[in-house]
Short mmCIF file of C-alpha atoms in Angstrom, two decimals:
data_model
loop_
_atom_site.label_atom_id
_atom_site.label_comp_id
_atom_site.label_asym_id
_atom_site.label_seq_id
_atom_site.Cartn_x
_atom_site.Cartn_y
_atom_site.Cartn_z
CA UNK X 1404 0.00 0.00 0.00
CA UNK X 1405 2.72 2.39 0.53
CA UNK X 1406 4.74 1.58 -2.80
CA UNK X 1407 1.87 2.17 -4.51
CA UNK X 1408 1.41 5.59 -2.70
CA UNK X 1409 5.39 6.35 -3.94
CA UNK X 1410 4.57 5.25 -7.04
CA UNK X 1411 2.06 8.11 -8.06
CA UNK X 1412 3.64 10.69 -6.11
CA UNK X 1413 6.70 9.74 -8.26
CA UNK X 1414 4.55 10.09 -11.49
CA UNK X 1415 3.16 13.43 -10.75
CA UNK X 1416 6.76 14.91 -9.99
CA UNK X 1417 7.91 13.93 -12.94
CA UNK X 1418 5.48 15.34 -15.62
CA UNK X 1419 5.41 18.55 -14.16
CA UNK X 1420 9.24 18.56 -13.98
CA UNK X 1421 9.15 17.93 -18.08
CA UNK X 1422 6.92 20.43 -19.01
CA UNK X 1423 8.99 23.20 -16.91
CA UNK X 1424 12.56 22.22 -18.98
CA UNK X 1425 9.70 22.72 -21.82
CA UNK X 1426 8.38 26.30 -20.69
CA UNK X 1427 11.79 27.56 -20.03
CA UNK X 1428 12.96 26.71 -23.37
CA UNK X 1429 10.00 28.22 -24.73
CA UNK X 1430 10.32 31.23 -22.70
CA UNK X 1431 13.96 31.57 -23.57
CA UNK X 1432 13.41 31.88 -27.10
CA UNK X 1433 10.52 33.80 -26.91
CA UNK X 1434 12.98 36.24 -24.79
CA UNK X 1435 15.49 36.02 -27.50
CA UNK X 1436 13.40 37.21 -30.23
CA UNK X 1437 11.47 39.96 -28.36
CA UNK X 1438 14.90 41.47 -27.32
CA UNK X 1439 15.82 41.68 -30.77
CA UNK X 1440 13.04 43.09 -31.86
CA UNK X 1441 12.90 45.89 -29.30
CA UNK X 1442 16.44 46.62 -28.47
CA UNK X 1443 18.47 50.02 -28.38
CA UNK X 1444 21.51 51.08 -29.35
CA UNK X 1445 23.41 52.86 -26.79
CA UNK X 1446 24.61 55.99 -27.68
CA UNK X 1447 28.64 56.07 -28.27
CA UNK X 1448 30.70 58.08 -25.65
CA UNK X 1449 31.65 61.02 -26.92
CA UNK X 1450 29.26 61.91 -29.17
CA UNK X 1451 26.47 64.26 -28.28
CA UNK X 1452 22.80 63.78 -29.41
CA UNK X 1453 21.55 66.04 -32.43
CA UNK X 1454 18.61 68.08 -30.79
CA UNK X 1455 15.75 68.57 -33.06
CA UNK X 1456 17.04 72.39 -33.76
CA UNK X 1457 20.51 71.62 -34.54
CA UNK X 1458 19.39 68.77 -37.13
CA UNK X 1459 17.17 71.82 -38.06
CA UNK X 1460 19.91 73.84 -39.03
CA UNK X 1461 22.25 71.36 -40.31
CA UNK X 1462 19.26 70.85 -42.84
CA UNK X 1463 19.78 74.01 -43.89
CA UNK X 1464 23.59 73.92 -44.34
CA UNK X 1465 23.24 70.85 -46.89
CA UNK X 1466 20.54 72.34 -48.50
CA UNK X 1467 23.26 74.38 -50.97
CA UNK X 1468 25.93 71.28 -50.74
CA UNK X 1469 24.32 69.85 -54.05
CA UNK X 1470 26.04 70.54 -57.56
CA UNK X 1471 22.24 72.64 -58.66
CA UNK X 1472 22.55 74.84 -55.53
CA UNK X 1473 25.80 75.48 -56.20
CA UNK X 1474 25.40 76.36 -59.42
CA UNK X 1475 22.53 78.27 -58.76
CA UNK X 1476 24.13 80.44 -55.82
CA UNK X 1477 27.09 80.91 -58.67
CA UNK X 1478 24.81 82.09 -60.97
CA UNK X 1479 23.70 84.80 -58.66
CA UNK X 1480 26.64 85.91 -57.77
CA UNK X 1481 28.29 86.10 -60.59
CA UNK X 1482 25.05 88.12 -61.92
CA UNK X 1483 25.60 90.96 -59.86
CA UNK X 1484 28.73 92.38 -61.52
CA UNK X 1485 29.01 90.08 -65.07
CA UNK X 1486 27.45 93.10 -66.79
CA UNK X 1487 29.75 95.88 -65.28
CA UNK X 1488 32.67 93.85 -65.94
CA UNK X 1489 31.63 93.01 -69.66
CA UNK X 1490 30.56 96.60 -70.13
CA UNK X 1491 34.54 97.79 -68.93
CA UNK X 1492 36.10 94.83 -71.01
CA UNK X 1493 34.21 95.49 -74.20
CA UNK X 1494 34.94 98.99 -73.97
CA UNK X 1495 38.93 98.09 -73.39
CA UNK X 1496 39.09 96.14 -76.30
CA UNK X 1497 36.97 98.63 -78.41
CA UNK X 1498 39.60 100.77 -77.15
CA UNK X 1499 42.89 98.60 -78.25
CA UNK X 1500 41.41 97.67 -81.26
CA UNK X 1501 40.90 101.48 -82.58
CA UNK X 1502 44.45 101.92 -80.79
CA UNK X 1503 46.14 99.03 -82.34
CA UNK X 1504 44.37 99.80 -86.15
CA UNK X 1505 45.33 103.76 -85.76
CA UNK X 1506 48.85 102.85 -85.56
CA UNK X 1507 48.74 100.23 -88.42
CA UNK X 1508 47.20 102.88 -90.36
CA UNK X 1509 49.97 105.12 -89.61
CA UNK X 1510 52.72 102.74 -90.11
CA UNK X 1511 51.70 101.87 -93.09
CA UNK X 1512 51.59 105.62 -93.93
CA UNK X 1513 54.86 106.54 -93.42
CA UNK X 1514 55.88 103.28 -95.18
CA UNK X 1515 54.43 104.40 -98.11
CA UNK X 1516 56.21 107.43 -97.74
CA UNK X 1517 59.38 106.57 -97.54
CA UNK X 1518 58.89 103.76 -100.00
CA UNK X 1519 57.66 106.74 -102.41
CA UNK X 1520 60.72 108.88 -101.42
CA UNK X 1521 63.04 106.22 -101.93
CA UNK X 1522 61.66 105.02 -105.29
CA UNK X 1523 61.34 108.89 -106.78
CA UNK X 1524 57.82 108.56 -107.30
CA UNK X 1525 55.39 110.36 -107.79
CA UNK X 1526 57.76 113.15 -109.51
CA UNK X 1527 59.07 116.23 -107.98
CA UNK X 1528 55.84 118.11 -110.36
CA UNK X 1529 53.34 116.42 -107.68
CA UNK X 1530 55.63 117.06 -104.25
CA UNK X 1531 56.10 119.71 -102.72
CA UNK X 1532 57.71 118.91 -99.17
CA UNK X 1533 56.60 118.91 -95.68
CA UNK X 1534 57.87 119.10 -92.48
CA UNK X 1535 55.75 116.26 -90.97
CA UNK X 1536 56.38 113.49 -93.43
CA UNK X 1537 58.33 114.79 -96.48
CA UNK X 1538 55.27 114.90 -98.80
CA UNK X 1539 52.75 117.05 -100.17
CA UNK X 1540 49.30 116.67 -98.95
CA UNK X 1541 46.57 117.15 -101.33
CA UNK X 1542 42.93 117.28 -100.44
CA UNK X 1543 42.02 114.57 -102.97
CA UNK X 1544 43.24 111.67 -105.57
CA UNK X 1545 40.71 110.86 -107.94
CA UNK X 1546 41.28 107.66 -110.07
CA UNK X 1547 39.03 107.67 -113.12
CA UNK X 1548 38.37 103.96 -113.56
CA UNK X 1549 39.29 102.98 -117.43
CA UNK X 1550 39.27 100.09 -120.07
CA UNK X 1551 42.11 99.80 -123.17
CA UNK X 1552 38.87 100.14 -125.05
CA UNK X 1553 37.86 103.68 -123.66
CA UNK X 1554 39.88 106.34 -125.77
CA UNK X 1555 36.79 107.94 -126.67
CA UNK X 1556 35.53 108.13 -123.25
CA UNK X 1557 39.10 109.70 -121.44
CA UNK X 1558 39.06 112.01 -125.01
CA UNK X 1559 35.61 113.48 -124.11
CA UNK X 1560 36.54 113.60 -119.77
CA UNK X 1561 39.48 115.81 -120.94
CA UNK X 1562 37.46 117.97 -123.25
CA UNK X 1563 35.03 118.71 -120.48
CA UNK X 1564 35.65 118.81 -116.73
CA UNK X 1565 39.86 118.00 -116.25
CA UNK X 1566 42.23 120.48 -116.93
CA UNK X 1567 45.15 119.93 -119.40
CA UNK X 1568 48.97 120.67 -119.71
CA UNK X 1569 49.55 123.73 -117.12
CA UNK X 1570 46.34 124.43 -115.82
CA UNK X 1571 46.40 121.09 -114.61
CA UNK X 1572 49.37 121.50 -112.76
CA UNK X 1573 47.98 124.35 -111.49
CA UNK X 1574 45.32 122.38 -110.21
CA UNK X 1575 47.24 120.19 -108.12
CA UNK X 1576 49.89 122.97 -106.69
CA UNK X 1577 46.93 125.16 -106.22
CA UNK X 1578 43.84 123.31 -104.62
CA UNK X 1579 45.70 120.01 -104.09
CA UNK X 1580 43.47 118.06 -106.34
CA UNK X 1581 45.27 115.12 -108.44
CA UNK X 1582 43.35 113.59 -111.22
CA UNK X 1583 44.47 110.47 -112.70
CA UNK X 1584 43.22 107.74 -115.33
CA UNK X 1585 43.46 104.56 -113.63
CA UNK X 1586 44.37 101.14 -115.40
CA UNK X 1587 46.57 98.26 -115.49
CA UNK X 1588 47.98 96.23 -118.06
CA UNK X 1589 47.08 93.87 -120.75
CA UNK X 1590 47.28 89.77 -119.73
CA UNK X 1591 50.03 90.11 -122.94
CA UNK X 1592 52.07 92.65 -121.10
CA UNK X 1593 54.27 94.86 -123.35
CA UNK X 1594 51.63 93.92 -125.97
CA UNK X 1595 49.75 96.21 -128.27
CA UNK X 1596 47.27 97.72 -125.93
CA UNK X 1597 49.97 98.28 -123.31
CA UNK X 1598 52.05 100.29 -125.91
CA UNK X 1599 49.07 102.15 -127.03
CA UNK X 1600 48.44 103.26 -123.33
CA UNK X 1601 51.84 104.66 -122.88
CA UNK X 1602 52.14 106.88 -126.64
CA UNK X 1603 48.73 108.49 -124.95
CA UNK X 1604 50.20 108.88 -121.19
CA UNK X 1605 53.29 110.27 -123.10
CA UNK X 1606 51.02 112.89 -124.91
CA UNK X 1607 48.78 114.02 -121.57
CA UNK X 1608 50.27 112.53 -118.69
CA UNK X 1609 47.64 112.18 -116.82
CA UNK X 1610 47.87 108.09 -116.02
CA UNK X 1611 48.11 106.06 -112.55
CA UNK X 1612 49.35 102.68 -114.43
CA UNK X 1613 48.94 99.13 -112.31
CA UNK X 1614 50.04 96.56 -111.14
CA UNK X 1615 47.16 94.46 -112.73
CA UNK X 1616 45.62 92.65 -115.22
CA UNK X 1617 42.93 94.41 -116.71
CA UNK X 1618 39.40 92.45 -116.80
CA UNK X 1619 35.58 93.01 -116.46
CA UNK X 1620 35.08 90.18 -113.71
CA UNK X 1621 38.19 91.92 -111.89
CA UNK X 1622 37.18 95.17 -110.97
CA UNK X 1623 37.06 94.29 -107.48
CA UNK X 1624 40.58 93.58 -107.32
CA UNK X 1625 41.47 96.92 -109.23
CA UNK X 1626 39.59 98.56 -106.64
CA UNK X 1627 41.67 97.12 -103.94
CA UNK X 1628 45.22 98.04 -105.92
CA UNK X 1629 43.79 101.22 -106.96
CA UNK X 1630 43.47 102.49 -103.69
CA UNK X 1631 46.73 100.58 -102.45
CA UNK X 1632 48.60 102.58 -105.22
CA UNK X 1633 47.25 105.85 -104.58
CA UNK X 1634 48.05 106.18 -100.80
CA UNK X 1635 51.58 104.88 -101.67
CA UNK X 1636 52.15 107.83 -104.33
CA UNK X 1637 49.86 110.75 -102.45
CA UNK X 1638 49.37 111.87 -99.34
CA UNK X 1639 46.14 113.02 -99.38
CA UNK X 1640 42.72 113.27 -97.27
CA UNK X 1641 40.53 111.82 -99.83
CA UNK X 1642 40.67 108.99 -102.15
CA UNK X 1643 38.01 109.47 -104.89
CA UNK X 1644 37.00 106.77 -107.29
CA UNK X 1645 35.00 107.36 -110.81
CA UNK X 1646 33.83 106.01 -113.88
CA UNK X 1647 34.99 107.65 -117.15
CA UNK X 1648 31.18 107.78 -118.40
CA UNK X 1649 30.60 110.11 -115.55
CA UNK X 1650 31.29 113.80 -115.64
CA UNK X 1651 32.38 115.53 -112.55
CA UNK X 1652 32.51 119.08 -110.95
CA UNK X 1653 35.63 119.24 -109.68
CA UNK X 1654 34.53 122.62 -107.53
CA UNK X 1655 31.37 121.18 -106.49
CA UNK X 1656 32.94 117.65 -105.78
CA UNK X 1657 35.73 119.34 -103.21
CA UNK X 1658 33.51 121.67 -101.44
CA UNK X 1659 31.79 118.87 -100.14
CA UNK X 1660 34.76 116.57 -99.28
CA UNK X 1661 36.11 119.60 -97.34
CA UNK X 1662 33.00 119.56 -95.31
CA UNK X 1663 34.32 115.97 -94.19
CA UNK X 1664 38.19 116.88 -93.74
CA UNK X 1665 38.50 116.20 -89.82
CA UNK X 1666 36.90 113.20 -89.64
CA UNK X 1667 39.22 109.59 -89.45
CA UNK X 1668 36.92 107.63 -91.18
CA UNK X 1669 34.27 108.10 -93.83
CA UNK X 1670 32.53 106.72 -96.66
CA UNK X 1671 30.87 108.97 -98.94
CA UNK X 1672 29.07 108.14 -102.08
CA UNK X 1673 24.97 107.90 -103.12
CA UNK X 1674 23.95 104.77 -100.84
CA UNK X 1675 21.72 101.73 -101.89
CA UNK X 1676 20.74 98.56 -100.51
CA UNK X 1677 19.78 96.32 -103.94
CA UNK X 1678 18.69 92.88 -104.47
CA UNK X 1679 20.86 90.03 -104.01
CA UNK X 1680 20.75 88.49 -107.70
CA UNK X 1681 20.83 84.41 -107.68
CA UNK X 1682 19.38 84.23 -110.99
CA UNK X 1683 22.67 83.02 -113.46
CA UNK X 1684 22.62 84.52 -116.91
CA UNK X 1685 21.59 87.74 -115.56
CA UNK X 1686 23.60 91.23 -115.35
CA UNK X 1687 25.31 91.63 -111.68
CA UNK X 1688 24.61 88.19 -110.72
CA UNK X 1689 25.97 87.22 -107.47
CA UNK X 1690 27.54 83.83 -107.03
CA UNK X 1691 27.74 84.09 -103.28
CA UNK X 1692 24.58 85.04 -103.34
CA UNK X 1693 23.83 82.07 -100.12
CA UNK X 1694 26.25 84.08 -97.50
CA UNK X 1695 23.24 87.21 -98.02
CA UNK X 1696 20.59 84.49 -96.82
CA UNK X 1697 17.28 83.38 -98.12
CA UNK X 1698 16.21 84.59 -102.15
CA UNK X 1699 14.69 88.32 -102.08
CA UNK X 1700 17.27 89.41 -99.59
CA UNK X 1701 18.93 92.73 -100.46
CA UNK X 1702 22.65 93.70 -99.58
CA UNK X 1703 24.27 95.66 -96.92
CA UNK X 1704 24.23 99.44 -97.50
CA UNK X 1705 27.37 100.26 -99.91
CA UNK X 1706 27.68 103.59 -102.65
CA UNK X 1707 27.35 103.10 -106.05
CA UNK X 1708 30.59 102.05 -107.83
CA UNK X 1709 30.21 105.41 -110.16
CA UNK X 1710 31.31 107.79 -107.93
CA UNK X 1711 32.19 107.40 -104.04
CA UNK X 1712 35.28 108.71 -102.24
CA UNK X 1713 36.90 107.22 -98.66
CA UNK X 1714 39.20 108.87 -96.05
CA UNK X 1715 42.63 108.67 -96.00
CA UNK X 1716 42.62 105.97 -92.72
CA UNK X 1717 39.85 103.55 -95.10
CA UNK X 1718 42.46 103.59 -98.08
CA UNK X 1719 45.31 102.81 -96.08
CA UNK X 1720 43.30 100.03 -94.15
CA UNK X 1721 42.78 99.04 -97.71
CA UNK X 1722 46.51 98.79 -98.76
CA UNK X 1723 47.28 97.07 -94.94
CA UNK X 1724 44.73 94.38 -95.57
CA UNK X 1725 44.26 94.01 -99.69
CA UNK X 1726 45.45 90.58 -99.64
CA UNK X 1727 42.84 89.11 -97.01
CA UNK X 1728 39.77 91.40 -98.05
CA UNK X 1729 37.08 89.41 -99.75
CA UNK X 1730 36.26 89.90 -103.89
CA UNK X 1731 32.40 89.75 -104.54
CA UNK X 1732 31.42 90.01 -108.51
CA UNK X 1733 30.44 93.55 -107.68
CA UNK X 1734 32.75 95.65 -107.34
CA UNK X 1735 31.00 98.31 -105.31
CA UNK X 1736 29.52 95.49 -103.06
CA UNK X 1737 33.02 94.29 -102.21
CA UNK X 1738 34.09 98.11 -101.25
CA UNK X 1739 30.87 98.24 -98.90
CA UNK X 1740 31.47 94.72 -97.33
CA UNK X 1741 35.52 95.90 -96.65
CA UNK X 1742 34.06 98.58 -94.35
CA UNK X 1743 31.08 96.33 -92.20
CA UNK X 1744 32.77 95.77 -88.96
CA UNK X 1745 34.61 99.10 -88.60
CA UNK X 1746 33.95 102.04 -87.08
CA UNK X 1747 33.07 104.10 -90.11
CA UNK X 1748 30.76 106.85 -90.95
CA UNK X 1749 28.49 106.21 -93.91
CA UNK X 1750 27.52 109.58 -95.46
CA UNK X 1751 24.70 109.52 -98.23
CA UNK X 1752 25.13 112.04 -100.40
CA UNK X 1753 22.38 112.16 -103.04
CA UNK X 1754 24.01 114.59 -105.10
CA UNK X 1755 26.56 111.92 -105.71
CA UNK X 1756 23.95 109.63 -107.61
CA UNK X 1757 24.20 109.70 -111.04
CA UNK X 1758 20.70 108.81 -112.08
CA UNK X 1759 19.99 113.16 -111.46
CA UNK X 1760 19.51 114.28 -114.82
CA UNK X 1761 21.89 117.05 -116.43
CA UNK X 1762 21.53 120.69 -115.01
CA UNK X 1763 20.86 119.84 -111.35
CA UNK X 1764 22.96 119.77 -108.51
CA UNK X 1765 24.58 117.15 -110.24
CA UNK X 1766 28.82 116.41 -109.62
#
């Protein structure tokens, strides 16, 4: 009777004994995971908390640490004296460039002048001396433009408005007015129409011979050696340039170019602005007619090639430049698109065109 007693008491201590390893185990891991869950990083020694303000402002801070702020806060900066400082260096350079082209101009003047010295040309009949650079200064050169087949055409210019034998000389000593036929030589030099040129310079004298070949499609480049060649052989204010179909008034012609005298640089002729011509075949066709944009466009304001006349300064930037200045097929185009760029007074002088008939204010 009292085994048996032992016996169940020994039973029911052992069950419960099983099922409290069980619990703990369970309990254990339950602990485990919960404390994973749920647990907190201690704070390392040494470094403080960020308060709510502080991570406030340090918000702030980064804000402008990205490359768009940056660039943005640049951007405003910079704006606030970009246009004074563009303002003082474009007026700087606008300043050396006038500089650095007076002094070309003026190098290439004196140049010229000793060049013309040296070589005896023009002769001691068109020099008188001065103290300032040896020469004579006229108020004007003008170079009547001519052909080899024009005889009739210089004939009828001398009967009418230039002086001949002494009373041109008179002319030139007196009002300082040179006029000269202007024209090169024939692609056979030495050839028949060269030697016919110099039996009629030998009878009038009254030539400015090339260095060029003598062609319709190169007036352009005459223009440029014209003007070259006359700044070389005369010191002068003006630089006229004329057609020998056109009849001029001397009188009339240098009252007006006196008006002009003190100024550096002008351009003085009867201005138009024509159509660009793209058509082929047709009479002052343009082959570059695709640098003056889209068809129907007209060109740049430039004086008729009849009659115009430039300052001294433009006809020495002429001779400085002549082998980088750009031909057009027109010649008086090309003249117009030598000056675009540079600081030059246009003058339109209506009395200049030669479309005002006979007996009006006419040159």
């Amino acid at each position: 009777m009292s085994w048996k007693i032992k016996a169940e008491q020994s039973s029911r201590s052992v069950v419960p004994q099983r099922w409290a390893v069980f619990l703990c185990l369970s309990s254990f891991c339950l602990g485990m995971i919960y404390t994973n869950r749920m647990w907190t990083v201690p704070e390392p020694r040494g470094i403080a908390q960020t308060t709510a303000y502080e991570a406030k402002k340090l918000k702030l801070v980064s804000e402008g640490c990205d490359s768009k702020s940056l660039d943005e806060k640049d951007v405003k900066r910079v704006s606030r004296n970009i246009f004074g400082e563009v303002f003082k260096t474009h007026n700087a350079i606008q300043t050396l460039d006038k500089t650095i082209s007076n002094l070309e101009m003026e190098l290439a003047a004196a140049k010229a002048a000793q060049e013309s010295i040296q070589s005896g040309s023009p002769s001691s009949d068109d020099l008188k001396s001065s103290p300032s650079s040896g020469r004579r200064r006229y108020l004007m050169v003008v170079g009547i433009n001519t052909a080899f087949s024009s005889r009739k055409r210089r004939d009828s210019v001398r009967a009418t408005w230039i002086p001949q034998g002494e009373k041109r000389k008179k002319l030139e000593e007196e009002k300082g007015i040179i006029i000269r036929f202007v024209i090169g030589h024939s692609a056979t030099s030495g050839g028949i129409l060269d030697r016919a040129i110099e039996v009629e310079d030998k009878k009038h004298g009254d030539f400015l011979r090339l260095d060029h070949v003598e062609g319709y499609l190169e007036l352009s480049a005459k223009t440029k050696t014209y003007f070259a060649t006359a700044v070389a052989t005369w010191d002068a204010d003006f630089y006229v340039k004329v057609d020998d179909d056109v009849h001029v008034n001397i009188a009339t012609l240098g009252e007006t170019l006196v008006r002009h005298r003190l100024k550096r640089r002008v351009y003085i002729g009867c201005m138009k602005s024509g159509p660009v011509l793209s058509q082929k075949g047709v009479r002052y066709h343009e082959p570059e007619h695709w640098k003056f944009g889209e068809a129907g466009n007209k060109y740049f304001r430039h004086a008729t090639g009849q009659l115009y006349a430039i300052s001294k300064d433009l006809a020495t930037y002429i001779s400085i430049h002549q082998h980088v200045l750009h031909k057009y097929a027109n010649e008086d185009v090309s003249l117009g698109s030598w000056f675009i760029g540079l600081d030059v007074e246009h003058i339109d002088d209506r009395r200049l065109c030669c479309g005002t008939p006979p007996g009006n204010s006419h040159f």
